[in-house]
Amino acid sequence: ATTTTTTKATTTTPKPTTKTTTTTPKPTSTATTTKTTTKTTAKTTTKTTTSVTTAKASTPLSVSLINSNTGQPIASFDPIFSGSVIKLSSLPTLDLNIRANVPTNTISVSFTLDNEPTHTESTAPFSFAGDANGVYTAWTPDTGAHSLVVSVTTAAGVQSLTVAFAVTL
């Protein structure tokens, strides 16, 4: 969202000068930039202040491979990057899940695996195979190449992430 506020004040001063100040506060959920321009001529001074508030870019989306027995991410796949190869025989378990790492203001997360909508979650943890009161449901992916699309809905809109990965024995 963007909000612009402009104010003008005119007074009489004798010296011609121009001054511009830009201030950006520390990061929060929004960023505000204030620009004040003062222009002085022989007869008048015009001061214009413009404030623009914009929503910060939301938290970058990622997904993590979860050991559903412990509820913890598997370190080598936290996060899962596009191009990752998940070798099942090297994992501590075959009881897996995938968690979406999303902004705190997330309303829902939809998962699509290999062009098939699979699951939508509306409470954390937002996980591919679901959960029961925060306990991850076990899932083991088929071997082969996969494409996972994670669509995150917040009040600001929908953001999507696609992760291509392969699973081997």
Backbone as a ProteinNet text record, in pm:
[ID]
protein_1_A
[PRIMARY]
ATTTTTTKATTTTPKPTTKTTTTTPKPTSTATTTKTTTKTTAKTTTKTTTSVTTAKASTPLSVSLINSNTGQPIASFDPIFSGSVIKLSSLPTLDLNIRANVPTNTISVSFTLDNEPTHTESTAPFSFAGDANGVYTAWTPDTGAHSLVVSVTTAAGVQSLTVAFAVTL
[TERTIARY]
84.7	0	88.5	50.1	128.9	41.9	93.2	23.6	113.3	61.5	139.6	71.8	148.7	98	185.8	126.5	202.8	149.2	242.6	204.3	291.6	237	311.9	290.4	400.2	391.9	472.3	424.8	494.3	519.8	647.4	684.8	778.4	803.4	890.6	1028.9	1133.5	1272.1	1355.8	1468.9	1543.5	1642.5	1697.5	1805.6	1754.7	1803.7	1767.6	1850.8	1784.2	1852	1759.1	1817.4	1738.3	1799.6	1717.2	1764.5	1672.3	1730	1650.6	1700.4	1608.2	1642.3	1557.4	1621.4	1548.4	1580	1477.5	1495.3	1420.2	1486.7	1421.5	1441.5	1333.6	1348.3	1396.1	1425	1468.6	1359.1	1399.8	1301.2	1193.7	1070	954.5	868	742	656.7	625.3	650.3	637	760.8	784.9	896.1	837.3	883.7	836	953.8	939.6	1041.5	981.9	1052.4	1006.1	1105.6	1056.8	1142.3	1090.6	1180.8	1145.4	1230	1167.6	1238	1200.3	1302.1	1278.5	1338.4	1259.5	1306.2	1278.3	1385.6	1373.5	1409.9	1325.4	1355.9	1366.8	1388.7	1405.7	1284.3	1165.1	1045.1	977	992.3	916.6	1000.4	958.7	1014.6	900.2	918.4	818	878.2	813.4	860.4	758.6	804.5	717.4	767.3	680.7	714.7	626.3	689.4	616.2	656.6	560.7	587.4	522.6	600.6	549.3	570.6	463.3	471.3	437.5	527.9	505.4	526.1	455.2	474.2	609.5	684.5	812.5	787.6	888.7	879.2	859.1	768.1	741	858.1	851.8	955.3	974.2	1100.3	1122	1065.2	1000.7	943.2	1050.4	1038.5	1123.3	1048.4	1101.6	1044.9	1157.2	1123.9	1220.8	1168.6	1261.1	1226.4	1224.1	1116.2	1095.6	1099.6	1168.6	1162.8	1033.7	931.3	801.3	802	903.9	913.3	959.3	1044.4	1098.1	1036.3	976	920.7	1028.1	1150.9	1262.6	1303.9	1355.6	1405.2	1528.9	1545	1666.6	1765.7	1875.3	1968.2	2011.4	2040.6	2090	1980.7	1855.7	1744.1	1660.2	1729.2	1664.6	1729.9	1690.2	1574.1	1610.1	1505.7	1522.7	1537.4	1648.1	1670.8	1629.4	1591.6	1565.2	1692.9	1677.3	1791.8	1841.9	1784.6	1827.7	1797.2	1883.1	1859	1848.1	1732.6	1707.7	1731.6	1838.6	1872.9	1812.1	1705.8	1630.2	1717.5	1810.4	1893.7	1990	2010.2	2100.5	2027	1895.6	1815.9	1798.8	1776.5	1759.1	1626	1532.9	1401	1336.7	1238.1	1155.6	1022.5	1003.5	883.4	910.5	867.7	902.3	779.7	803	701	776.4	707.1	768.1	693.2	768.6	709.1	737.3	635.3	652.9	697.4	807.7	858.5	805.1	709.4	629.2	621.8	572.9	555.9	456.6	470.5	382.7	237.4	211.5	74.1	7.4	56.4	2.3	-138.5	-227	-365.1	-377.7	-319	-322.9	-207.6	-177.6	-73.6	-129.6	-118.4	-161.6	-38.5	-39.3	71	24.3	105.7	80	206.3	196.2	311.4	289	383.8	378.6	246	206.6	85.2	-45	-39.2	-159.7	-177.6	-286.8	-311.2	-322.3	-248.5	-246.1	-305.5	-281.1	-321.7	-321.7	-414.3	-414.5	-421.2	-333.9	-327.8	-368.2	-442.7	-479.4	-430.6	-353.6	-290.6	-147.8	-60.8	78.4	84.8	178.4	278.3	214.2	253.9	200	280.1	222.5	298.3	228.5	310.9	265.1	170.4	209.6	128.7	35.6	33.4	-56.5	2	-78.3	-37.2	-162.2	-143.6	-250.7	-202.8	-257.4	-220.3	-69.5	-6.8	135.8	226.6	171.3	251.4	242	356.9	359.9	314.7	234	191.9	307.7	336.4	447.5	410.4	509.7	495.3	632.1	635.9	760.1	740.4	824.4	807	846.2	781.3	819.4	953.5	1028.1	1153.5	1121.4	1216.5	1198.9	1206.9	1182.7	1186.3	1051.2	1054.9	931.4	937.9	819.5	806.1	700.2	740.5	649.3	622.1	493.5	454.1	385.1	434.4	377.6	318.8	187.9	119.6	75.7	126.8	103.3	9.3	-98.8	-194.3	-177.9	-157.7	-154.9	-255	-273.7	-364.3	-316.3	-185.7	-128.7	-145.7	-183	-201	-141.6	-116.5	-65.3	76.8	162.3	301.9	328	401.2	426.6	574.5	608.9	745.2	738.1	825.2	835.3	972.7	975.8	1101.7	1102.5	1202	1219.2	1324.9	1295.9	1390	1374.1	1472.7	1467.2	1481	1420.3	1428.8	1488.7	1592.9	1656.3	1656.8	1684	1696.3	1832.3
-117.2	0	122.4	226.4	348.7	464.5	547.4	665.3	785.1	888.3	1007.4	1125.5	1203.6	1322.5	1438.9	1546.6	1664	1785.4	1863.3	1986.9	2098.9	2218.5	2334.9	2450.7	2523.8	2644.1	2751.8	2873.7	2983.6	3096.2	3142.3	3256.3	3344.7	3465.1	3558.8	3559.1	3536.2	3545.7	3599.2	3661.9	3729.3	3643	3529.3	3458.7	3341.2	3328.4	3211	3088.6	2979.8	2853.2	2737.8	2619.1	2497.7	2388.9	2317.8	2213.7	2093.3	1974.3	1851.8	1754.2	1696.4	1598.6	1474.8	1358	1232.8	1146.5	1093.7	1011.3	880.6	769.9	639.6	575.8	543.5	485.4	340.5	283.9	145.2	54.1	-66.3	-157.3	-199.1	-197.6	-248.2	-316.7	-337.2	-400.9	-306.8	-178.4	-82.1	6.3	69.4	164.5	299.1	404.8	539.5	623.7	688.4	780.1	919.7	1012.3	1150.1	1238.1	1319.1	1409.7	1550.9	1636.3	1775.5	1861.3	1941.3	2032.1	2173.5	2256.1	2396.8	2480.3	2562.8	2648.7	2792.4	2871.3	3010.1	3100.7	3194.7	3297.9	3430.1	3535.5	3666.8	3707.1	3659.2	3704.5	3596.4	3466.8	3364.2	3239.1	3163	3030.7	2931.6	2830	2725.7	2596.4	2536.3	2412	2303.9	2198.8	2088	1962.7	1895	1769.1	1660.8	1555.1	1442.6	1317.3	1243.7	1116.6	1005.7	902.2	787.4	664.6	592.5	470.6	353.2	256	137.4	13.5	-93.3	-220.2	-276.4	-323.6	-385.9	-515.9	-556.8	-686.6	-790.1	-882.1	-980.5	-1076.6	-1154.5	-1252.2	-1341.3	-1365.9	-1456.1	-1593.9	-1652.6	-1784.7	-1890.4	-1998.8	-2115.4	-2236.3	-2354.5	-2478.2	-2561.7	-2639.2	-2724.6	-2866.4	-2962.7	-3104.1	-3133.5	-3191.6	-3215.4	-3364.6	-3400	-3535.1	-3537.5	-3607.8	-3600.9	-3672.1	-3755.3	-3820.5	-3722	-3628.2	-3532	-3393.1	-3366.1	-3233.7	-3132.1	-3177.3	-3088.1	-3094.1	-2983.2	-2983.5	-3072.5	-3132.4	-3207.5	-3104.1	-3087.1	-2974.8	-2955.8	-3062.2	-3047.3	-3003.3	-3000.5	-2957	-2851.1	-2762	-2653.2	-2521.8	-2464	-2496.5	-2592.8	-2634	-2711.4	-2609.7	-2615.3	-2525.1	-2593.2	-2514.6	-2572.2	-2639.8	-2759	-2837.3	-2935.7	-2933.6	-3026.5	-3170.1	-3261.3	-3404.6	-3463.1	-3519.1	-3579.4	-3729.2	-3777.9	-3920.6	-3986.8	-4064.2	-4120.7	-4206.8	-4284	-4373.4	-4298.4	-4169.4	-4091.7	-4015.8	-4026.3	-3953	-4035.8	-3972.8	-4046.2	-4121.6	-4090	-4153.9	-4136.2	-4217.7	-4199.3	-4133.6	-4105.1	-4035.5	-3885.8	-3828.4	-3691.7	-3603.9	-3476.9	-3378.7	-3258.5	-3165.2	-3040.9	-2926.4	-2839	-2721.8	-2597	-2512.8	-2382.3	-2284.3	-2214.5	-2111.5	-1978.3	-1922.3	-1811.2	-1696	-1578.9	-1466	-1498.8	-1429.2	-1454.8	-1418.1	-1330.6	-1288.5	-1374.4	-1496.1	-1585.6	-1631.1	-1625.9	-1671	-1818	-1854	-1993.9	-2022	-2151.4	-2196.7	-2314.2	-2306.9	-2416.5	-2480.5	-2611.8	-2688.5	-2758.7	-2753.2	-2823.7	-2900	-3032.5	-3115.1	-3173.6	-3149.4	-3202.1	-3167.4	-3041.8	-2986.4	-3041.1	-3108.1	-3159.2	-3087.6	-3011.1	-2951	-3061.8	-3050.3	-3159.4	-3124	-3000.2	-2970.9	-2819.9	-2772.5	-2632.6	-2630.9	-2551.3	-2537.1	-2394.8	-2380.3	-2246.3	-2217.6	-2310.7	-2286.9	-2341.8	-2278.6	-2324.3	-2453.8	-2541.7	-2530.2	-2557.7	-2480.6	-2494.7	-2604.3	-2724.2	-2839	-2911.2	-2964.6	-3031.4	-3148.5	-3237.5	-3356.9	-3336	-3214.4	-3184.4	-3219.7	-3195.9	-3223.9	-3240.2	-3298.6	-3309.1	-3234.4	-3116.5	-3032.6	-3009.7	-2981.7	-2951.2	-3070.7	-3192.3	-3313.7	-3346.8	-3342.8	-3361.2	-3501.1	-3506.4	-3631.9	-3684.7	-3815	-3874.8	-3889.9	-3867.6	-3878.8	-3915	-4001.2	-4034	-4004.1	-3918.4	-3882.8	-3997.6	-4003	-4099.1	-4056.5	-4155	-4119.6	-4052.6	-3969.8	-3899.6	-3749.8	-3680.5	-3533.7	-3478.9	-3373.6	-3313.5	-3161.7	-3101.5	-2956.6	-2925.1	-2851.5	-2813.5	-2664	-2628.5	-2488.4	-2461.8	-2360.2	-2318.9	-2180	-2166.4	-2036.9	-1989.2	-1873.6	-1818.6	-1699.4	-1704.1	-1594	-1516.6	-1383.9	-1291.8	-1181.2	-1090.3	-977.9	-893.6	-896	-817.5	-884.1	-1011.5	-1080.8	-1220	-1272.5	-1409.1	-1402.4	-1482	-1493.7	-1641.3	-1675.4	-1815.5	-1844.4	-1969	-2018.9	-2153.3	-2174.7	-2305.4	-2361.8	-2484.6	-2553.7	-2683.9	-2697.7	-2821.5	-2904.4	-3031.3	-3117.6	-3260.8	-3342.9	-3483.4	-3569.4	-3688.1	-3783.9	-3912	-3962.8	-4089.2	-4183.1	-4310.7	-4406.5	-4394.3
0	0	0	-70.7	-77	-35.7	57.8	104.8	77.4	13.1	-14.8	50	127.9	193.8	151.9	103.7	62.3	136	194.7	261.5	207.6	197.9	149.6	244.8	267.6	349.7	279.4	279.2	211.9	311.3	315.6	398.6	316.7	365.1	293.5	357.8	272.9	317.6	202.9	232.7	127.3	48.3	98.8	30.4	-53.3	-180.8	-260.1	-219.9	-179.5	-147	-180.5	-197.4	-215.2	-128.2	-50.1	39.4	25.3	10.7	1.1	106.7	183.4	286.1	263	264	251.2	372.4	437.9	556.4	537.7	565.7	562.7	699.2	771.5	904.3	898.1	1016.1	1026.3	972.7	919.3	861.6	961.3	914.1	987.6	884	913.8	814.1	698.8	719.4	610.8	609.9	498.5	488.9	453.3	520.3	492.2	448.5	336.6	288.6	293	358.3	367.9	294.2	204.5	129	151.9	200.9	223.5	131.5	50.6	-39.5	-1.4	22.6	55	-56.7	-119.7	-228	-186.9	-185.8	-143.8	-260.3	-288	-388.1	-314.6	-385.8	-323.4	-241.2	-276.5	-207.1	-122.9	-157.9	-86	-61.4	36.5	64	53.2	-27.4	-39.1	14.3	110.8	171.1	136.4	70.4	32.4	101.9	174.9	241.1	183	132.7	76.6	151.5	204.6	271.8	191.3	162.8	89.7	177	206.5	286.2	196.1	192	109.9	195	161.5	231.4	191.7	291.8	263.3	188.1	112.9	47.8	157.2	134.3	236.5	251.2	357.9	385.2	264.1	224.5	111.5	142.8	44.6	63.2	45.5	120.4	101.6	154	125.4	177.5	238.1	340.4	408.9	414.6	399.4	415.2	564.6	612	754.6	785.6	893.3	949.1	1029.5	981.7	1049.4	1184.1	1211.5	1342.9	1450.8	1412.2	1510.3	1496	1380.7	1354.6	1319.3	1297.4	1269.7	1123	1070.2	932.6	920.8	804.7	773.2	721.8	794.1	774.1	628.5	558.2	420.7	322.7	368.8	283.9	355.8	425.9	498.8	459.2	346.1	261.3	147.6	76.1	-46.9	-159.2	-230.2	-342.7	-472	-573	-704.4	-751.4	-808.4	-854.4	-750.3	-629.6	-524.4	-563.9	-517.3	-533.7	-393.5	-363.4	-232.7	-247	-184.9	-190.7	-67.5	-88.5	23.1	114.1	56.3	138	230.6	205.5	290.9	401.2	403.5	503.4	629.8	743.8	869.1	877.1	789	789.2	652.2	625.5	505.5	540.9	670.1	716.9	705.3	593.9	559.1	545.1	531.1	498.5	444.5	386.3	340.1	405.4	470.9	537.4	454.6	438.7	374.7	482.1	456.2	547.3	495.2	567	515.7	615.8	571.5	663.5	775.6	887.2	1002	975.8	878.4	850.9	742.2	722.5	620	657.3	558.3	575.7	537.2	422.2	378.7	283.4	268.9	177.1	98.9	-34.7	-121.6	-184.1	-190.7	-246.8	-373.7	-477.3	-602.3	-637.5	-649.2	-683.8	-821.7	-910.4	-1047.6	-1116.3	-1103.2	-1165	-1106.8	-993.6	-927.4	-793	-777	-645.1	-541.2	-432.2	-335.4	-200.4	-153.3	-16	6.3	89.2	132.7	283.7	344.2	489.9	526.9	636.2	681.5	823.2	881	1010.8	1007.2	1084.4	1092.4	1172.8	1144.9	1038.7	902.8	803.9	668.8	599.1	592.5	543.4	428.6	340.5	218.9	248.7	338.9	367.8	486.7	539.8	650.7	786.2	888.1	1025.4	1110.7	1228.9	1328	1451.5	1473.6	1588.5	1597	1481.8	1479.7	1464.2	1467.7	1445.6	1297.1	1228.7	1083.9	1042.4	936.8	876.4	791.5	803.2	728.3	580.8	496.1	350.8	296	195.2	127.4	-20.2	-76.7	-218	-309.8	-425	-528.3	-586.1	-637	-704	-836.9	-882.6	-1009.3	-991.3	-1100.5	-1101.2	-1057	-978.4	-926.1	-934.8	-941.1	-935.8	-830.4	-728.4	-620.9	-630.5	-636.6	-636.5	-503.3	-433.5	-305.1	-325.6	-303.4	-318.4	-181.4	-141.9	-7.7	-18.7	57.4	59.5	189.8	175.3	289.4	257.8	350.1	325.2	207.7	180.4	71.2	-65.1	-67.7	-195.3	-192.4	-312.5	-327.4	-380.6	-320.1	-360.2	-385.2	-490.9	-522.1	-534	-505.1	-516.4	-587	-684	-750.7	-723.3	-676	-647.6	-726.8	-815.7	-892.4	-819.2	-792.1	-723	-773.8	-745.4	-785.3	-661.5	-666.6	-556.6	-613.5	-545.4	-585	-465	-492.5	-383.3	-326
[MASK]
+++++++++++++++++++++++++++++++++++++++++++++++++++++++++++++++++++++++++++++++++++++++++++++++++++++++++++++++++++++++++++++++++++++++++++++++++++++++++++++++++++++++++

